[in-house]
Coordinates of C-alpha atoms (C1' of nucleotides) in Angstrom, one line a residue:
Chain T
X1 CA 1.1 4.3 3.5
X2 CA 4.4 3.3 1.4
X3 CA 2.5 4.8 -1.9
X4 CA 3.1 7.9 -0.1
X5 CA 6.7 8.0 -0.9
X6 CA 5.3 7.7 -4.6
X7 CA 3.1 10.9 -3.7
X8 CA 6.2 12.8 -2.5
X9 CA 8.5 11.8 -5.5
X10 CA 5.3 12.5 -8.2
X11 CA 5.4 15.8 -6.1
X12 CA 9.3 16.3 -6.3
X13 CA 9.5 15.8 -10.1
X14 CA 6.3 18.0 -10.5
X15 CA 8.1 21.0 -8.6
X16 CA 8.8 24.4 -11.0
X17 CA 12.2 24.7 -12.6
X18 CA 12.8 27.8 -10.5
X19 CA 11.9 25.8 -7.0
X20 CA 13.8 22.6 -8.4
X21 CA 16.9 25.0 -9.3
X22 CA 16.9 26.4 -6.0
X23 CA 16.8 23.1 -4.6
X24 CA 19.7 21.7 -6.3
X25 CA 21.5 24.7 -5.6
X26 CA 21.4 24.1 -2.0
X27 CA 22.6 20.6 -2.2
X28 CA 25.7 19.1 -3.0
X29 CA 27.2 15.5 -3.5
X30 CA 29.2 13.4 -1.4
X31 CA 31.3 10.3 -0.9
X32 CA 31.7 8.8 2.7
X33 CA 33.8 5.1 3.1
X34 CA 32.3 2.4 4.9
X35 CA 32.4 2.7 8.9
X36 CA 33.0 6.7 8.5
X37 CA 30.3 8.5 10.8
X38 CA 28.3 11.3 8.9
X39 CA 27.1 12.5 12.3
X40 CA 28.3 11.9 15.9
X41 CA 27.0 11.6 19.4
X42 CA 26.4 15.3 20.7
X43 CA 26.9 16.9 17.5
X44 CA 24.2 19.0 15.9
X45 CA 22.5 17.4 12.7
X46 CA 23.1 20.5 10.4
X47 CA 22.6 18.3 7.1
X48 CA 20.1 16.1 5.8
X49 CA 21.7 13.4 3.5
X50 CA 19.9 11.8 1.1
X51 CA 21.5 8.0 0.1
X52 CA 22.1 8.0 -3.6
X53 CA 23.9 4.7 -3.5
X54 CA 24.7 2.0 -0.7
X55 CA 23.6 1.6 3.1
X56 CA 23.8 3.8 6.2
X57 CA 22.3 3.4 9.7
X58 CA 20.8 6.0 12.7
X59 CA 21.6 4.5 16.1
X60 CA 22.4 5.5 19.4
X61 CA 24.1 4.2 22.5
X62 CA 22.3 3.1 25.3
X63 CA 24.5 1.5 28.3
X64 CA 27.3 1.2 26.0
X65 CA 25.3 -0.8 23.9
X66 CA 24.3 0.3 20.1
X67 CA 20.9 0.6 19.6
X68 CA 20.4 0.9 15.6
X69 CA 17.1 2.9 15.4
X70 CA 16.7 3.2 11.1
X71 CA 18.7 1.4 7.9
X72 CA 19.1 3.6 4.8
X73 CA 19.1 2.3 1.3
X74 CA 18.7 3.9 -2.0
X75 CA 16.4 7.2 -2.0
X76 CA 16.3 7.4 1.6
X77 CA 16.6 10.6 3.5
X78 CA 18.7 10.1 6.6
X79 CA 18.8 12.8 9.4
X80 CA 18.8 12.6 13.3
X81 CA 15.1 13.9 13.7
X82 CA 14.7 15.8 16.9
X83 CA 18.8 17.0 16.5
X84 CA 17.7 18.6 13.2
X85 CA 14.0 19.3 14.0
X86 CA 15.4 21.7 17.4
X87 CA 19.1 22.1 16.0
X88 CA 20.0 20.5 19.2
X89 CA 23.0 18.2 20.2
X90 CA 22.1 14.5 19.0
X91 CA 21.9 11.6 20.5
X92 CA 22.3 9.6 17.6
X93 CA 25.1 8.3 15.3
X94 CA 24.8 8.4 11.6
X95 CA 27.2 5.3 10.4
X96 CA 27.9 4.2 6.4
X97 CA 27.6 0.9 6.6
X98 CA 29.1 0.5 3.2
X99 CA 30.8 2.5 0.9
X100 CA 28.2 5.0 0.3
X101 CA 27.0 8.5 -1.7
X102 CA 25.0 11.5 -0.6
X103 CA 23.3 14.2 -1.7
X104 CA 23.6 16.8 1.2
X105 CA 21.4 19.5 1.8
X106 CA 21.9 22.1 4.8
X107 CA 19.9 22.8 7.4
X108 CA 20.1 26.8 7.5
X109 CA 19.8 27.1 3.3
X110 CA 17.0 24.7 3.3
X111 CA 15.1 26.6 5.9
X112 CA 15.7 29.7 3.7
X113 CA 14.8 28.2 0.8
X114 CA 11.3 27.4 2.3
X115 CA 10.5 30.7 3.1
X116 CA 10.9 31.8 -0.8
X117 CA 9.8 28.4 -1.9
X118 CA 6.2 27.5 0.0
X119 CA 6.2 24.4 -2.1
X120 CA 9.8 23.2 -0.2
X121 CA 7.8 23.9 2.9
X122 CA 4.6 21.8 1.7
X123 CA 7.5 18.9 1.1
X124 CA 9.1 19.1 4.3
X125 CA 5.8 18.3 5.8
X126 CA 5.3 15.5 3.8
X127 CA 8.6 14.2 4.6
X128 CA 7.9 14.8 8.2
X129 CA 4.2 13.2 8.0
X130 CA 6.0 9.7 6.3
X131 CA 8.3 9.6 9.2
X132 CA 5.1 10.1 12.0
X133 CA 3.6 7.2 9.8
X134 CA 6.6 5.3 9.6
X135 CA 7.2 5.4 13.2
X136 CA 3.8 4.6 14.1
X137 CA 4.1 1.3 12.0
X138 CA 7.3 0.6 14.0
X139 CA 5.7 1.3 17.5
X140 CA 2.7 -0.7 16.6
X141 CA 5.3 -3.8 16.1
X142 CA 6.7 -3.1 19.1
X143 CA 3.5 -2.8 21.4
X144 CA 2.1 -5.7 19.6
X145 CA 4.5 -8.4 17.7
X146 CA 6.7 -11.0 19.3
X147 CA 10.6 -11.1 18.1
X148 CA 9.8 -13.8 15.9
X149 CA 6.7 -12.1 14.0
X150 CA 9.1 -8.9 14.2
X151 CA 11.5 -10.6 12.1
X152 CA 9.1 -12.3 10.1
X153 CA 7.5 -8.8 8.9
X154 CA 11.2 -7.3 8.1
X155 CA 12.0 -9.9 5.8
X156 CA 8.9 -10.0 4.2
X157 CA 8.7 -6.0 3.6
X158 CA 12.1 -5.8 2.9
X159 CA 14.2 -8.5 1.9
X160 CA 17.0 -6.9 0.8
X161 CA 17.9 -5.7 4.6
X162 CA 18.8 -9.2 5.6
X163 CA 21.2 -9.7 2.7
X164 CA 23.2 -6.4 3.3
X165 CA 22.7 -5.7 6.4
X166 CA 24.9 -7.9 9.6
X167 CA 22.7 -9.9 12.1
X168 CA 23.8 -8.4 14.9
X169 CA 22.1 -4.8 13.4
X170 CA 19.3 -6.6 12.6
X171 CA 19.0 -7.7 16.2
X172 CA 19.6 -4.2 17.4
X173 CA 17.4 -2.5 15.2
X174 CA 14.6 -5.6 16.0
X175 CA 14.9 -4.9 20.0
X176 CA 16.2 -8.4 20.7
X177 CA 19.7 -10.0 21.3
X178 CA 21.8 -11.4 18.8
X179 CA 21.1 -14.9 20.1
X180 CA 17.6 -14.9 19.8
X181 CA 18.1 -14.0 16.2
X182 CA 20.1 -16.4 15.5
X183 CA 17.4 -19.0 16.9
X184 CA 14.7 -17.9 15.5
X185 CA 16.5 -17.7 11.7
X186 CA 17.4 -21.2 12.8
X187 CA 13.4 -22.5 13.2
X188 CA 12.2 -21.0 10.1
Chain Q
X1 CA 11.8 19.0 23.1
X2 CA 9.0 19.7 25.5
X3 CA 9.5 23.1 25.1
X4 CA 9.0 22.5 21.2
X5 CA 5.4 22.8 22.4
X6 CA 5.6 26.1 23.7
X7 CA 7.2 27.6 20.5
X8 CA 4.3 26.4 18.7
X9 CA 1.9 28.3 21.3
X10 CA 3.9 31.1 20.9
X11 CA 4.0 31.0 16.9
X12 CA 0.2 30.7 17.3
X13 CA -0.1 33.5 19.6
X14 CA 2.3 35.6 17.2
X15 CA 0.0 34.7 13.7
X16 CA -1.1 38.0 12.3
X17 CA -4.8 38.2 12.6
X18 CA -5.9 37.5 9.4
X19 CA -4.4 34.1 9.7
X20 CA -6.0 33.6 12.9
X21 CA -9.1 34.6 12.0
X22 CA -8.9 32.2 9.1
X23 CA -8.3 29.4 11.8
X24 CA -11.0 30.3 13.6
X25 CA -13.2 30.5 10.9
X26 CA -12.8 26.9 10.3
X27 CA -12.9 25.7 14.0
X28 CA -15.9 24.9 15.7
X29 CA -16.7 23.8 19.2
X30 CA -18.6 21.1 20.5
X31 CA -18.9 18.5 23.6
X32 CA -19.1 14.9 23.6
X33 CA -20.0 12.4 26.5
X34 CA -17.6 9.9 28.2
X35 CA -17.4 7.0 26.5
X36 CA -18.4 8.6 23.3
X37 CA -16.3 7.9 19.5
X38 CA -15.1 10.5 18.6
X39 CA -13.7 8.2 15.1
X40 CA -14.6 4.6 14.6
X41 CA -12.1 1.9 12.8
X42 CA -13.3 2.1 8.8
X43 CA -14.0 5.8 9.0
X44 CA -11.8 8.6 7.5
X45 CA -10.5 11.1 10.2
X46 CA -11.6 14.3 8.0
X47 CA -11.2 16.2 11.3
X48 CA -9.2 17.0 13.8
X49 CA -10.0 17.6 17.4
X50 CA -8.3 20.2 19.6
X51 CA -9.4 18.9 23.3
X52 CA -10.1 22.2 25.4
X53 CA -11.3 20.4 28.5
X54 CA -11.6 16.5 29.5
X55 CA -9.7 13.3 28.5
X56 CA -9.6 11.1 25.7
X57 CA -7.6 8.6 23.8
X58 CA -7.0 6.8 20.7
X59 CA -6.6 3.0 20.4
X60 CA -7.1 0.5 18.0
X61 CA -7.9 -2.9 18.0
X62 CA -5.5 -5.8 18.0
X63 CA -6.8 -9.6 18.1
X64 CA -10.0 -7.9 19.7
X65 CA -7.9 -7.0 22.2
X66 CA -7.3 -2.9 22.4
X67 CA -4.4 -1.3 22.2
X68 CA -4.4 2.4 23.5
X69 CA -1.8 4.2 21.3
X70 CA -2.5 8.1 22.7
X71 CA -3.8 9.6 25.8
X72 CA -5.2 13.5 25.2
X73 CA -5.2 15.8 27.4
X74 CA -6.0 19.6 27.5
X75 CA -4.2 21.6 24.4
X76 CA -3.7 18.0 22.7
X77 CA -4.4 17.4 19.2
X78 CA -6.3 14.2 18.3
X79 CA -6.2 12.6 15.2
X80 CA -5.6 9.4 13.6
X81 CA -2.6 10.6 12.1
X82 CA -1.8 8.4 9.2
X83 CA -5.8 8.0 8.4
X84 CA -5.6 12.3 8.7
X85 CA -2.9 12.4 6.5
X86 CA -3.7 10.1 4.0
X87 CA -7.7 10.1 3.9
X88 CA -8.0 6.8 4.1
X89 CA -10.1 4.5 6.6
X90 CA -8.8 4.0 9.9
X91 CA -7.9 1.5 11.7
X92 CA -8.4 3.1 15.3
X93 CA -10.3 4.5 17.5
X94 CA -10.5 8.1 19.2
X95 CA -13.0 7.8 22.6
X96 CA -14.0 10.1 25.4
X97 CA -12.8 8.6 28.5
X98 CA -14.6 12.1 30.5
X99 CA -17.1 14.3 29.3
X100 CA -15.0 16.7 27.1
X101 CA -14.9 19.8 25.5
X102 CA -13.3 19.7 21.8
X103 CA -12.7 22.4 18.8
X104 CA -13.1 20.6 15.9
X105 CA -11.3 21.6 12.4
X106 CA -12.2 19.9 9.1
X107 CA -9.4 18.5 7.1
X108 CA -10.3 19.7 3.9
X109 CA -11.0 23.5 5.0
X110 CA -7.6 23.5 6.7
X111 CA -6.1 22.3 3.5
X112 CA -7.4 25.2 1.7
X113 CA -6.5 27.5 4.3
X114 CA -3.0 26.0 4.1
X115 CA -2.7 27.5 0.7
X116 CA -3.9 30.6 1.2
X117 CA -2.0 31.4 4.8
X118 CA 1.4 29.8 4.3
X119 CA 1.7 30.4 7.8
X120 CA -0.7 27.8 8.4
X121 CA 1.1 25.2 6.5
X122 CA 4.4 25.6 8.9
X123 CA 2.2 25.2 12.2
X124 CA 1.0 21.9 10.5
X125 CA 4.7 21.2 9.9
X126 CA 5.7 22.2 13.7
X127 CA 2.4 20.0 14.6
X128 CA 4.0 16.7 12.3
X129 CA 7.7 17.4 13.9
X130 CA 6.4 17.3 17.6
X131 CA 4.2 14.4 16.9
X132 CA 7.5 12.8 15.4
X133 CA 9.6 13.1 18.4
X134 CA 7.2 12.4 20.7
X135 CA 7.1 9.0 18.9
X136 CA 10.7 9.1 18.2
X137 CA 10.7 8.9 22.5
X138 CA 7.7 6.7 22.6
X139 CA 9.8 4.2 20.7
X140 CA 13.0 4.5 22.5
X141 CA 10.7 3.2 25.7
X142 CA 9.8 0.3 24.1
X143 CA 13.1 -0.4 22.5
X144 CA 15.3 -0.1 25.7
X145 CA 13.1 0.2 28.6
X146 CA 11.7 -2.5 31.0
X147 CA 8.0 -2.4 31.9
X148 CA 8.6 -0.8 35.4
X149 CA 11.2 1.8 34.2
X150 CA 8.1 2.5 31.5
X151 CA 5.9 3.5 34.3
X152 CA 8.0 4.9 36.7
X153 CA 8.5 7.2 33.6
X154 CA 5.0 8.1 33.4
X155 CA 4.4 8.6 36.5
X156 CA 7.1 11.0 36.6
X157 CA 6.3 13.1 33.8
X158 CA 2.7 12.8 33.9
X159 CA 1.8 11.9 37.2
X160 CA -1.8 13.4 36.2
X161 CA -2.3 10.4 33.8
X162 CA -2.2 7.8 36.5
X163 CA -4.9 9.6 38.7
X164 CA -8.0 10.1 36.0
X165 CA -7.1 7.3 33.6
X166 CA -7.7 3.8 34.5
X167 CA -5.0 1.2 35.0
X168 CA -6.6 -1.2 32.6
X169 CA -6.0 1.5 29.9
X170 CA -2.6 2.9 31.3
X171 CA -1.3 -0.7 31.4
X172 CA -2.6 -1.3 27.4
X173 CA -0.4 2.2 27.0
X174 CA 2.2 1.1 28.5
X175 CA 2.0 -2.5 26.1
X176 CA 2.2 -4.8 29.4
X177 CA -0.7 -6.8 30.7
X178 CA -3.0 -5.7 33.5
X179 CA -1.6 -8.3 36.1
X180 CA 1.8 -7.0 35.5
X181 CA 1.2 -3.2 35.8
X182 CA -0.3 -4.2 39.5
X183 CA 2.6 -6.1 40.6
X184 CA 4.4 -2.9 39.6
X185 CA 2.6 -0.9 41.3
X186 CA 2.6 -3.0 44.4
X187 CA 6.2 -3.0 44.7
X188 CA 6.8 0.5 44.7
Chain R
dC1 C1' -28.8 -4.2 47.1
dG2 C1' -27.3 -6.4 42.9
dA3 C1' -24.6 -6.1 38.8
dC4 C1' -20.8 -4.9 36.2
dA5 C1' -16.5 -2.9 35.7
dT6 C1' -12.0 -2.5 37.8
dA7 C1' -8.1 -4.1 40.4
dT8 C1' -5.3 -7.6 43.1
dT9 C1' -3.1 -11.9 43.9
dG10 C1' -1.4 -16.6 43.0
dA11 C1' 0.5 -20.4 40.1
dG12 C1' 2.3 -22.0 36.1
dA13 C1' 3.9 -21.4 31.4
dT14 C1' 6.5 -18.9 27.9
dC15 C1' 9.5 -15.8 25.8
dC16 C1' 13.6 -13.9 25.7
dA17 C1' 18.2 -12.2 27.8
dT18 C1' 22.5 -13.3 29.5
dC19 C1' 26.7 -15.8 29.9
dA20 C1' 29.8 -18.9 27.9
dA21 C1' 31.8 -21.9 24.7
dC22 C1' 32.6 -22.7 20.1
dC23 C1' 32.8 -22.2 15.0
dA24 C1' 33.6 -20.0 10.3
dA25 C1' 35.2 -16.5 7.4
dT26 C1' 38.1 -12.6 6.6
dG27 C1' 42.0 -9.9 6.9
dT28 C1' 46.7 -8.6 8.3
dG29 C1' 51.6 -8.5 9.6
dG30 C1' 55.6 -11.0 9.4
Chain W
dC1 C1' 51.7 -17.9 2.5
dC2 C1' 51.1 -18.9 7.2
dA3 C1' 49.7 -17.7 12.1
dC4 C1' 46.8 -15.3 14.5
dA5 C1' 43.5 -11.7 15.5
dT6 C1' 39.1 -9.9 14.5
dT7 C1' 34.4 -10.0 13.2
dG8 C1' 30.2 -12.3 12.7
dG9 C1' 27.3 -16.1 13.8
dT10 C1' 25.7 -20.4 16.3
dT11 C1' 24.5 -23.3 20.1
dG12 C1' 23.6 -24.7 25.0
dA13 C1' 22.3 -23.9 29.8
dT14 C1' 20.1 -21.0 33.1
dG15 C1' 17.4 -17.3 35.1
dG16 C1' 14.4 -13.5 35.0
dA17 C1' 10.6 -10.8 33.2
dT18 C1' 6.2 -11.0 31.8
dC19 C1' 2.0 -13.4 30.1
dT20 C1' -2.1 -16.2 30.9
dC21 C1' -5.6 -18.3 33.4
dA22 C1' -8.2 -18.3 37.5
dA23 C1' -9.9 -16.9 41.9
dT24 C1' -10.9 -13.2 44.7
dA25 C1' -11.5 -8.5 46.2
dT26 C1' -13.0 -3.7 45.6
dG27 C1' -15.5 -0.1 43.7
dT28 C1' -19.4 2.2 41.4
dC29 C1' -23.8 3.1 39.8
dG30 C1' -28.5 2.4 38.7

DNA sequence: CGACATATTGAGATCCATCAACCAATGTGG
DNA sequence: CCACATTGGTTGATGGATCTCAATATGTCG
């Protein structure tokens, strides 16, 4: 499953000039500061942003409590799914959590774009099929793992998360409470 | 979102014939008993099954134990999506829990056809984005929900489910044990 | 009827959340 | 440069949710 993103980006570089110009053309760059929101809470995800450089996260609230449902690094395309999928008001929050660059691609051009371009449209699936996968990894943790095997997984997969990223996101984006984090980093 | 389903039925109903008659050209029909496999774990899902009348699910097997991932009802799509996707064995299961009814479509003739009828290629992109958000959801239960607020949610939105499938399989759904989902249900 | 699958109920153990106190590092205004 | 606030993390005590194991009940089908 994670060749897959090798698949898409063998795909992406493989592209015609004419589709890859018309790609670029819809899509500009962008610099956001640490803690700034790229999307808010009942706004409508008109944008997908694509991390060129540093960290973001998706969450939303539930009770008043953040609920961190993806990290972003380097490469990673980060939208609010069903708010850009229906063009409907989100429920999620798109937060840098550092200092961070995009490359920003609109909703409306891009769904232009894959009307002239069928191999934009072939893409989109792609991207959309590694997200069902990706989730259905994450629910499979959920429905089976303990918080300690949970944790145990992340770090092993990706490392890097637990250097950058605060605990109390981790916990969040784990499904268990700061404390229990804390206690089980302590054991290992 | 659950009326993302209905735009789909209506871009099917809209395709222009020659695109439909392509579909059908690939889809066949066929029945299978209760308690039949439709896909076994080490097998490549090289189809997919529209079901037209009866129950199934998917599940896969964790510690021997199974865990049911999908419950299919009429106008459900089953597939082992990241074994479909990929072509690559899969790890679960896909099993007739009645005596059903199913139109079958072969992966690799509704590849071709995707080429050929671009239209084709967006309904298997609408397909991917509703499987996403119905995960998307799926995993918000498990993130935030307790186990009785995760059935009373199934009972409310698919009240059918509790009446043809049984609890031993609803409660693996749901990822709580059998004992627990009967205490639930008890209390209510 | 017997046999096997399905569901209920009880008792005890385990995992994890919550609440609360405390600690360490960082940053900011005076 | 200090005092203090803020953020992020740790640790302890307790309770609740849920699991596991075991016994029993109910249902279903040949």
């Amino acid at each position: 499953m994670d060749s897959y993103i090798e698949r898409i980006n063998s795909f992406i570089k493989n592209l015609d000039k004419e589709t890859l110009l018309a790609l670029s053309n819809i899509s500009s760059e962008r610099k956001f500061k640490k803690g700034d929101l790229l999307l808010s809470e009942n706004e409508i995800c008109r944008k997908s942003y694509l991390i060129l450089h540093g960290i973001a996260r998706k969450y939303y609230l539930n009770d008043g409590k953040e609920v961190t449902t993806e990290l972003y690094f380097e490469n990673d395309l980060a939208v609010s799914f069903e708010s850009y999928t229906l063009q409907q008001s989100s429920k999620e929050y798109i937060e840098a959590l550092t200092d961070i660059t995009v490359s920003i691609t609109f909703y409306e051009a891009f769904q232009e774009a894959k009307i002239k371009y069928p191999k934009l449209l072939a893409l989109d699936l792609m991207f959309a099929e590694y997200y069902g996968m990706w989730l259905e990894n994450r629910l499979f943790q959920f429905h089976t793992m303990s918080a300690t095997d949970r944790y145990l997984d992340l770090i092993k997969k990706s490392p890097h998360i637990v250097q950058f990223v605060p605990l109390t996101i981790i916990a969040s984006y784990l499904g268990i409470s700061l404390e229990t984090l804390s206690r089980i980093r302590a054991k290992i």
